[in-house]
PDB file of C-alpha atoms in Angstrom:
ATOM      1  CA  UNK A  30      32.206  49.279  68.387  1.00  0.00           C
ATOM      2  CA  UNK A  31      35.851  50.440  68.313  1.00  0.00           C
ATOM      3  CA  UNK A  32      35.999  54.599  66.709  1.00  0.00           C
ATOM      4  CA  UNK A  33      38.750  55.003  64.849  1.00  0.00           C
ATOM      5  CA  UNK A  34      40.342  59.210  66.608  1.00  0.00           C
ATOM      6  CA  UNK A  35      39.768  61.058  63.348  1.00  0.00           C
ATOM      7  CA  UNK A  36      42.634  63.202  61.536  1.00  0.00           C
ATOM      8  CA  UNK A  37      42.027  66.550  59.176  1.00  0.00           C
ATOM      9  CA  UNK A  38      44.147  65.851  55.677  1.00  0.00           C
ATOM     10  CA  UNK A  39      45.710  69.124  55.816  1.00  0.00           C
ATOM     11  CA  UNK A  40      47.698  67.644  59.208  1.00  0.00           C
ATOM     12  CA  UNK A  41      48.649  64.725  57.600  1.00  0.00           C
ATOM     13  CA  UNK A  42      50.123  67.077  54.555  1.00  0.00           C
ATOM     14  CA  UNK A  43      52.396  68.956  57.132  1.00  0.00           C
ATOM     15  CA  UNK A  44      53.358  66.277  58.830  1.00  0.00           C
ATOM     16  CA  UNK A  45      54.813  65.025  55.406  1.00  0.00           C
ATOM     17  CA  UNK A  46      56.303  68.238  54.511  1.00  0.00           C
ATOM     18  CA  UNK A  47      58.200  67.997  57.755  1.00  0.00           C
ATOM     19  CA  UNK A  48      58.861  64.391  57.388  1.00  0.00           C
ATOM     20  CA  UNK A  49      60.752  65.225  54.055  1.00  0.00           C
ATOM     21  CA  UNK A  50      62.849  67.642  55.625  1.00  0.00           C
ATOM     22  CA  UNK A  51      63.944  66.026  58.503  1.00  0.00           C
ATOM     23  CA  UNK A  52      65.284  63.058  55.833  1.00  0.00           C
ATOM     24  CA  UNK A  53      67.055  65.641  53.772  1.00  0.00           C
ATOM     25  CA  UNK A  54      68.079  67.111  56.743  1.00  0.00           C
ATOM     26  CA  UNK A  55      69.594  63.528  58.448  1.00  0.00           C
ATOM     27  CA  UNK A  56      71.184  63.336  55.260  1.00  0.00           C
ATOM     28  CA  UNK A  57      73.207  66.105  54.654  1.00  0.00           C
ATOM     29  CA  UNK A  58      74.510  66.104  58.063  1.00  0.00           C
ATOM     30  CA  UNK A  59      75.857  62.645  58.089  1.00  0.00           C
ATOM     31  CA  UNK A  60      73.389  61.091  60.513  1.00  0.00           C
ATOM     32  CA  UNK A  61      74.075  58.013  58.767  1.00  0.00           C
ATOM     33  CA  UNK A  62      78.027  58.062  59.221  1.00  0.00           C
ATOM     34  CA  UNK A  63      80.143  56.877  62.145  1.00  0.00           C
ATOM     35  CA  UNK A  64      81.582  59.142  64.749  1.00  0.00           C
ATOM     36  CA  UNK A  65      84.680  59.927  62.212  1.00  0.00           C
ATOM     37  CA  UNK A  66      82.098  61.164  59.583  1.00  0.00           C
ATOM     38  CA  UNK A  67      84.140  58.677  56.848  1.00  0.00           C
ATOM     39  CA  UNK A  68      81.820  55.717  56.739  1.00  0.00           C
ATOM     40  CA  UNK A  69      77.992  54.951  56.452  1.00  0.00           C
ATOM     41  CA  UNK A  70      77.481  52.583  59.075  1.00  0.00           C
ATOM     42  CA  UNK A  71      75.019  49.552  58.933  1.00  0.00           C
ATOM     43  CA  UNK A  72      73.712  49.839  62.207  1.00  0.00           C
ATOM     44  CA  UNK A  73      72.490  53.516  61.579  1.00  0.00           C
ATOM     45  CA  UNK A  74      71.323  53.235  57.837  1.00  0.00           C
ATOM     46  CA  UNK A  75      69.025  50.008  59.413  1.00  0.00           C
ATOM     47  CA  UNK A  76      67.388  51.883  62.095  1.00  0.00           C
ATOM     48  CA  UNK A  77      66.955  54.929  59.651  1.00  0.00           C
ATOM     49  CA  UNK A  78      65.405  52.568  56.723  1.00  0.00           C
ATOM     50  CA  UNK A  79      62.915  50.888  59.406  1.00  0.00           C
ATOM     51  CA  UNK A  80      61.976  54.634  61.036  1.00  0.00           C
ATOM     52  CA  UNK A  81      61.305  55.731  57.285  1.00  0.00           C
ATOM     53  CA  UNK A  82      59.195  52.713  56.422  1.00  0.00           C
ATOM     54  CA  UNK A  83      56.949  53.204  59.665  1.00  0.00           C
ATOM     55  CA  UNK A  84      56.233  56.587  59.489  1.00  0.00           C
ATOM     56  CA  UNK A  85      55.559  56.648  55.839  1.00  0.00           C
ATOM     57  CA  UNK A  86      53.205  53.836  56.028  1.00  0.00           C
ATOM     58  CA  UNK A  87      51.277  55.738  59.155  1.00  0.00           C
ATOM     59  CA  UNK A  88      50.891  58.629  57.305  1.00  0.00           C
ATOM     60  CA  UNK A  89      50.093  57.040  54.310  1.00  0.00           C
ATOM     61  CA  UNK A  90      46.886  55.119  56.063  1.00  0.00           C
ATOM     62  CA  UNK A  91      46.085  58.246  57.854  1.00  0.00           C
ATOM     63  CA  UNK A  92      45.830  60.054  54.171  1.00  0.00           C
ATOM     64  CA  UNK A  93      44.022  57.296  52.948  1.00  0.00           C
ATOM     65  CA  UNK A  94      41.535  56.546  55.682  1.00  0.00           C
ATOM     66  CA  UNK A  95      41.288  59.905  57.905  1.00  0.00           C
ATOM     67  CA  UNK A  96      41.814  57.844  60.809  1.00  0.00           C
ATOM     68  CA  UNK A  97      44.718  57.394  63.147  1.00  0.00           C
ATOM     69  CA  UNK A  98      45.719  53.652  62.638  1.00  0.00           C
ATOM     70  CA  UNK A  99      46.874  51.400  65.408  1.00  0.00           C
ATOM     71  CA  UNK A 100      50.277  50.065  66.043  1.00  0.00           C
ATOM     72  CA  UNK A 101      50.736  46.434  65.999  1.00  0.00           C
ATOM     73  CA  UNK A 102      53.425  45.146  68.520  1.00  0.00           C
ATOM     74  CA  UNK A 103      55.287  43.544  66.134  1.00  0.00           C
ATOM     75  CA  UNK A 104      56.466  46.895  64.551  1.00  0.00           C
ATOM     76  CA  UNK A 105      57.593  47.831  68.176  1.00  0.00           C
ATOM     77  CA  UNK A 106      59.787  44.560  68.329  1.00  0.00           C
ATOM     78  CA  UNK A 107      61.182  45.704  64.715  1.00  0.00           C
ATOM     79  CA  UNK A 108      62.276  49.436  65.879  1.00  0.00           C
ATOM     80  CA  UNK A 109      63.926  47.888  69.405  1.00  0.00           C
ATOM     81  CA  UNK A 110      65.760  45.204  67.430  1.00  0.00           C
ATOM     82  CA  UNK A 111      66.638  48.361  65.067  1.00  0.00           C
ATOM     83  CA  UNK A 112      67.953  50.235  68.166  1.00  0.00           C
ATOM     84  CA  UNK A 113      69.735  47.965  69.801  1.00  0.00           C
ATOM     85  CA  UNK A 114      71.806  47.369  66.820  1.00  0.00           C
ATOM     86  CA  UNK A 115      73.004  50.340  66.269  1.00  0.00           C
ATOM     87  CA  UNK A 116      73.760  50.756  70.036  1.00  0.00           C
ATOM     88  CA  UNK A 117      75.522  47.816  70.151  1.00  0.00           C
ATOM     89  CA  UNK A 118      77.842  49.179  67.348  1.00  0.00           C
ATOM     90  CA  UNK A 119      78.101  52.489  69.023  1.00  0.00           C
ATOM     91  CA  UNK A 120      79.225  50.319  71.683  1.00  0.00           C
ATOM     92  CA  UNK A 121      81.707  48.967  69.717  1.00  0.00           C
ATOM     93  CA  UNK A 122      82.836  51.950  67.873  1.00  0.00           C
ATOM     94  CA  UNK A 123      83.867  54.037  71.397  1.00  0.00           C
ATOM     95  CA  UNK A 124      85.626  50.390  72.206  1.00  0.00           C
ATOM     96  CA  UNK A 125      87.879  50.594  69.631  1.00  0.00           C
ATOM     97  CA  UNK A 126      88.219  54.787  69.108  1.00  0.00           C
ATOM     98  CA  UNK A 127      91.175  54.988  71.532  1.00  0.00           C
ATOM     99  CA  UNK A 128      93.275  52.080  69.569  1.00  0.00           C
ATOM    100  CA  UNK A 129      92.577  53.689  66.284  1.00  0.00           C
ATOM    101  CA  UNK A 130      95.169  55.204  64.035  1.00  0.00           C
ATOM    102  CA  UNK A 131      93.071  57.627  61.619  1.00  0.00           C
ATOM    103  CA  UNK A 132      94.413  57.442  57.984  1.00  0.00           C
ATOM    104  CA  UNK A 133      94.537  61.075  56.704  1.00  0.00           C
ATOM    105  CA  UNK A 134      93.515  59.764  52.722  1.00  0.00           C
ATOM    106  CA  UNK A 135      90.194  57.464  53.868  1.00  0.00           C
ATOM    107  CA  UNK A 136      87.198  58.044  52.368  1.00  0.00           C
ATOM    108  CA  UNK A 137      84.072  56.568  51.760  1.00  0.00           C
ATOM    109  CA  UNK A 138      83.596  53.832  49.083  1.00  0.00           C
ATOM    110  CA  UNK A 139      79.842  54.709  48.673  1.00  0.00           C
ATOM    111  CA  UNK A 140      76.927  54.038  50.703  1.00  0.00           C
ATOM    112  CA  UNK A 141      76.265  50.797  49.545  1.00  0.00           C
ATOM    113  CA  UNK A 142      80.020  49.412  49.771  1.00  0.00           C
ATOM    114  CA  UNK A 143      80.353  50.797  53.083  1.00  0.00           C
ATOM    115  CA  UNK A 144      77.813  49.256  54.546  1.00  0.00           C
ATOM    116  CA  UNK A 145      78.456  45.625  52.966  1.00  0.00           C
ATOM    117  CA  UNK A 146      81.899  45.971  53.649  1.00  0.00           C
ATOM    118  CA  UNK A 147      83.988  46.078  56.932  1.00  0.00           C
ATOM    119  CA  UNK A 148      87.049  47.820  54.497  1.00  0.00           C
ATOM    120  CA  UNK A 149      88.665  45.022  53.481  1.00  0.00           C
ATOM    121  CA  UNK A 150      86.251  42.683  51.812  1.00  0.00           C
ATOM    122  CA  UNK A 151      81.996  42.556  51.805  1.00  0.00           C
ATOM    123  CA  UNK A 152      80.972  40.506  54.488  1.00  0.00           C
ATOM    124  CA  UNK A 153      78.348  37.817  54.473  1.00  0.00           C
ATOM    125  CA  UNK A 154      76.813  38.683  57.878  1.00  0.00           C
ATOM    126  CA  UNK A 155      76.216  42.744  56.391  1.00  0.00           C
ATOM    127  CA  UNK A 156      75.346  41.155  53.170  1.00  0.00           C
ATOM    128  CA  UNK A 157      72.799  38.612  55.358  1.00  0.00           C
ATOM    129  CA  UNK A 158      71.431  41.944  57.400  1.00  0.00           C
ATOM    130  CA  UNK A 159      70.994  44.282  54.626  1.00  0.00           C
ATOM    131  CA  UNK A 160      68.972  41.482  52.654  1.00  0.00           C
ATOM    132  CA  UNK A 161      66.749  40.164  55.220  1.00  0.00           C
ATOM    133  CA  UNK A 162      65.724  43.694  55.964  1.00  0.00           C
ATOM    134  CA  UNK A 163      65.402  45.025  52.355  1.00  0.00           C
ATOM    135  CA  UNK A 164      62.961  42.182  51.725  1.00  0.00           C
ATOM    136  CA  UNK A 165      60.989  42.536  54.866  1.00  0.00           C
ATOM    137  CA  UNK A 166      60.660  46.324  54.125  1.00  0.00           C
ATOM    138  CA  UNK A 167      59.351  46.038  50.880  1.00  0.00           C
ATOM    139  CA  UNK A 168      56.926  43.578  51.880  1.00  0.00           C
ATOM    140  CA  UNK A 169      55.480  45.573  54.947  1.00  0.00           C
ATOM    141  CA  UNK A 170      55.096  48.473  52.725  1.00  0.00           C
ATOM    142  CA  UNK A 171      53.303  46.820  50.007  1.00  0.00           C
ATOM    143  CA  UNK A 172      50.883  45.076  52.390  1.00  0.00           C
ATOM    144  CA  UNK A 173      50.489  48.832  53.724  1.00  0.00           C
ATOM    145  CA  UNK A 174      49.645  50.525  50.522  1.00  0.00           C
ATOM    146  CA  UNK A 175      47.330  47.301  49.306  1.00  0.00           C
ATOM    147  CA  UNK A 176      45.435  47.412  53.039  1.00  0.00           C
ATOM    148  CA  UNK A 177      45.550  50.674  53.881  1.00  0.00           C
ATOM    149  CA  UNK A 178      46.370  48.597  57.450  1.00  0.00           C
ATOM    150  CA  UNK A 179      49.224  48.520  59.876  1.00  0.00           C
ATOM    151  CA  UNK A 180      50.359  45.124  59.190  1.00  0.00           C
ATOM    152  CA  UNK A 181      52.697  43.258  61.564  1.00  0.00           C
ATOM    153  CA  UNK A 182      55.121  40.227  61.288  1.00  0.00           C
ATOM    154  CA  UNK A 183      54.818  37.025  63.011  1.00  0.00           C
ATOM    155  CA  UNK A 184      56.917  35.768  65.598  1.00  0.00           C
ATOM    156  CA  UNK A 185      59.358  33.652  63.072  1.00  0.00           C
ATOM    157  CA  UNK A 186      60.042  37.135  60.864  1.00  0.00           C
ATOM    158  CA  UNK A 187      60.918  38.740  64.166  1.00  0.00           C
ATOM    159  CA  UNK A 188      63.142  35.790  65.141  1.00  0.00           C
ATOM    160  CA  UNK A 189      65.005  35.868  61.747  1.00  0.00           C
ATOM    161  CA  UNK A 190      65.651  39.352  62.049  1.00  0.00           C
ATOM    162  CA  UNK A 191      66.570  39.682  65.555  1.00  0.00           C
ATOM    163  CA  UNK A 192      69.205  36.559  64.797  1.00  0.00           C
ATOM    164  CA  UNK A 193      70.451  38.553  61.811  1.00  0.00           C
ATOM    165  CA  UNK A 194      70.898  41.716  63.345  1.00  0.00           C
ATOM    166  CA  UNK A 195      72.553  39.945  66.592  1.00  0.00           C
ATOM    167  CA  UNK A 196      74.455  38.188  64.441  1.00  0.00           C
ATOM    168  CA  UNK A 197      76.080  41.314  62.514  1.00  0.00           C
ATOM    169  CA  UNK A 198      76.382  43.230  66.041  1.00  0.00           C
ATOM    170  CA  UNK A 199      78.190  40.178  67.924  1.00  0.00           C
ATOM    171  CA  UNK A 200      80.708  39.723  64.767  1.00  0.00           C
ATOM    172  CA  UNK A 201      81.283  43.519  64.389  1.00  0.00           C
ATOM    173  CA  UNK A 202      83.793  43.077  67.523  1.00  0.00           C
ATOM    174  CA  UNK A 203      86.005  41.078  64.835  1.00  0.00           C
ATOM    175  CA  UNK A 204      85.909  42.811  62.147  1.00  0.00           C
ATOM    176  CA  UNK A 205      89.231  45.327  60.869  1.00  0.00           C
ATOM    177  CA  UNK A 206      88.599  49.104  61.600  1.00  0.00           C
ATOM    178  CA  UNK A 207      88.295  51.207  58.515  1.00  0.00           C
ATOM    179  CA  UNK A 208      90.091  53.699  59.880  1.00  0.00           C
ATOM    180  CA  UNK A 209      92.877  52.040  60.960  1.00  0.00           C
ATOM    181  CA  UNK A 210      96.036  52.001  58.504  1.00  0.00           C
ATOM    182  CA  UNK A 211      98.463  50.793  60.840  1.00  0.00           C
ATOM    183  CA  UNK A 212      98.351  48.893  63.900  1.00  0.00           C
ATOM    184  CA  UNK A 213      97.977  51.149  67.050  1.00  0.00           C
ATOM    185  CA  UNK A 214     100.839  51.767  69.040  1.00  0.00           C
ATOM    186  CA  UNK A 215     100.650  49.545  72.473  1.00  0.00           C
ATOM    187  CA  UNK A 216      99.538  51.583  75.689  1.00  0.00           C
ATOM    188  CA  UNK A 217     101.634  49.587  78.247  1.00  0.00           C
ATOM    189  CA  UNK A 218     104.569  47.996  77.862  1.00  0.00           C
ATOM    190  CA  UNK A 219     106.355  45.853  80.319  1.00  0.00           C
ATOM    191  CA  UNK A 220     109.697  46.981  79.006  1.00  0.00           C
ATOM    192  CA  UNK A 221     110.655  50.175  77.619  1.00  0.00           C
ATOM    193  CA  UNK A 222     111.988  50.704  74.356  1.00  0.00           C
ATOM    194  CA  UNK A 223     115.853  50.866  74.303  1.00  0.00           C
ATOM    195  CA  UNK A 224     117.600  54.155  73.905  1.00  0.00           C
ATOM    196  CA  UNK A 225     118.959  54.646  70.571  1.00  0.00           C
ATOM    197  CA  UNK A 226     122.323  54.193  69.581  1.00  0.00           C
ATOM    198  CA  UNK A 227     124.447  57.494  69.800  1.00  0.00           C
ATOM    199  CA  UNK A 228     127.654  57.942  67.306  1.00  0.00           C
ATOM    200  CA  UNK A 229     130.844  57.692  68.671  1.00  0.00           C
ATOM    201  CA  UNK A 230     132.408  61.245  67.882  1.00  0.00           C
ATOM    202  CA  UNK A 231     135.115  61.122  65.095  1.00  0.00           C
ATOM    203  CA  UNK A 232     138.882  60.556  65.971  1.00  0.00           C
ATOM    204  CA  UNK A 233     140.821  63.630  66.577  1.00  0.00           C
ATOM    205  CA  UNK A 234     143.127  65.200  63.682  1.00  0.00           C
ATOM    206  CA  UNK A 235     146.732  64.166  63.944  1.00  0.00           C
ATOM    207  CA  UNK A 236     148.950  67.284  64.714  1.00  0.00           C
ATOM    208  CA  UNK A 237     150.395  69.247  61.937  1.00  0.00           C
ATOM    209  CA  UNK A 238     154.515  68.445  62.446  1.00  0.00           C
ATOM    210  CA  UNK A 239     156.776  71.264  63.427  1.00  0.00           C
ATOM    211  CA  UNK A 240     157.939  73.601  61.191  1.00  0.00           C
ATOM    212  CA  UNK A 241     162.211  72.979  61.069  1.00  0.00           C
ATOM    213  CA  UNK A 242     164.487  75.365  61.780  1.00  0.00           C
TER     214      UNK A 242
END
């Protein structure tokens, strides 16, 4: 018979507390935004949501049950395909950082804009990613809270989300920069730029005539 490792509630209750403020924490310090602290980035705010989800739902069945639960495999798949988007638009982001022309007035458009929309327009492959995962989330935690179980996802769920996220990672190489308001200036050129024209200097005064005699 398999024992369950026992946990003391009072453990579970600091681990909470500290939970809590490592969220606020994230939060206020932009953990969410891109390297230019302007934009919440999709790749970031889906590795957060999934990290939040897990760790609530382990505490939550070690409150409820006193036991330390086990980890399906599944939920390890999740957090890698979690990771490896938002490496693969880090990836992206230090591509493009040296072509980038930072507008001085851009700001954020919200949270939720910002991470449906690539600056120009909301994009169905974001809009795809952020509903696929919103849905799966919500699920997993109310199978968690009914159970009181770790509950995993079969293999298709893991497919659909690994194809979503690879989709939005493989298109984010296409998509305008936000913080580009002009295109960037071209490194090498095969001909340089032609001097600019100088004035000619104005004609010389005629001479004032003699003075008679």
């Amino acid at each position: 018979v398999e024992v369950k490792q026992r946990i003391k509630s009072i453990w579970v209750w600091l681990m909470s507390l500290l939970f809590i403020g490592l969220i606020i924490a994230a939060i206020k310090y932009n953990a969410l935004k891109d390297d230019n602290n302007l934009y919440y980035s999709l790749g970031r705010t889906q590795l957060f949501y999934w990290t939040i989800l897990f760790v609530f739902s382990y505490l939550f069945i070690c409150f409820k049950t006193g036991a330390l639960p086990d980890i399906p495999g599944s939920i390890l798949v999740i957090i890698g395909i979690s990771v490896g988007t938002t490496a693969a638009s880090k990836i992206i982001e230090n591509n493009h950082k040296g072509a980038v022309v930072i507008d001085s007035t851009a700001k954020s458009e919200g949270w939720f804009l910002d991470i449906l929309s690539d600056g120009s327009s909301i994009n169905i492959q974001r809009f795809q990613n952020v509903i696929f995962n919103l849905v799966f989330g919500i699920i997993f935690t109310q199978k968690t809270i009914t159970t009181h179980i770790k509950v995993g996802f079969d293999e298709n769920t893991l497919l659909l989300l690994g194809i979503s996220s690879g989709t939005y990672a493989g298109l984010k190489m296409t998509e305008a920069t936000k913080e580009q308001n002009q295109p960037p200036v071209p490194v090498n050129s095969d001909s340089a730029p032609a001097p600019a024209a100088v004035p000619a200097p104005p004609p010389d005064p005629p001479p004032a005539p003699a003075a008679g005699g």
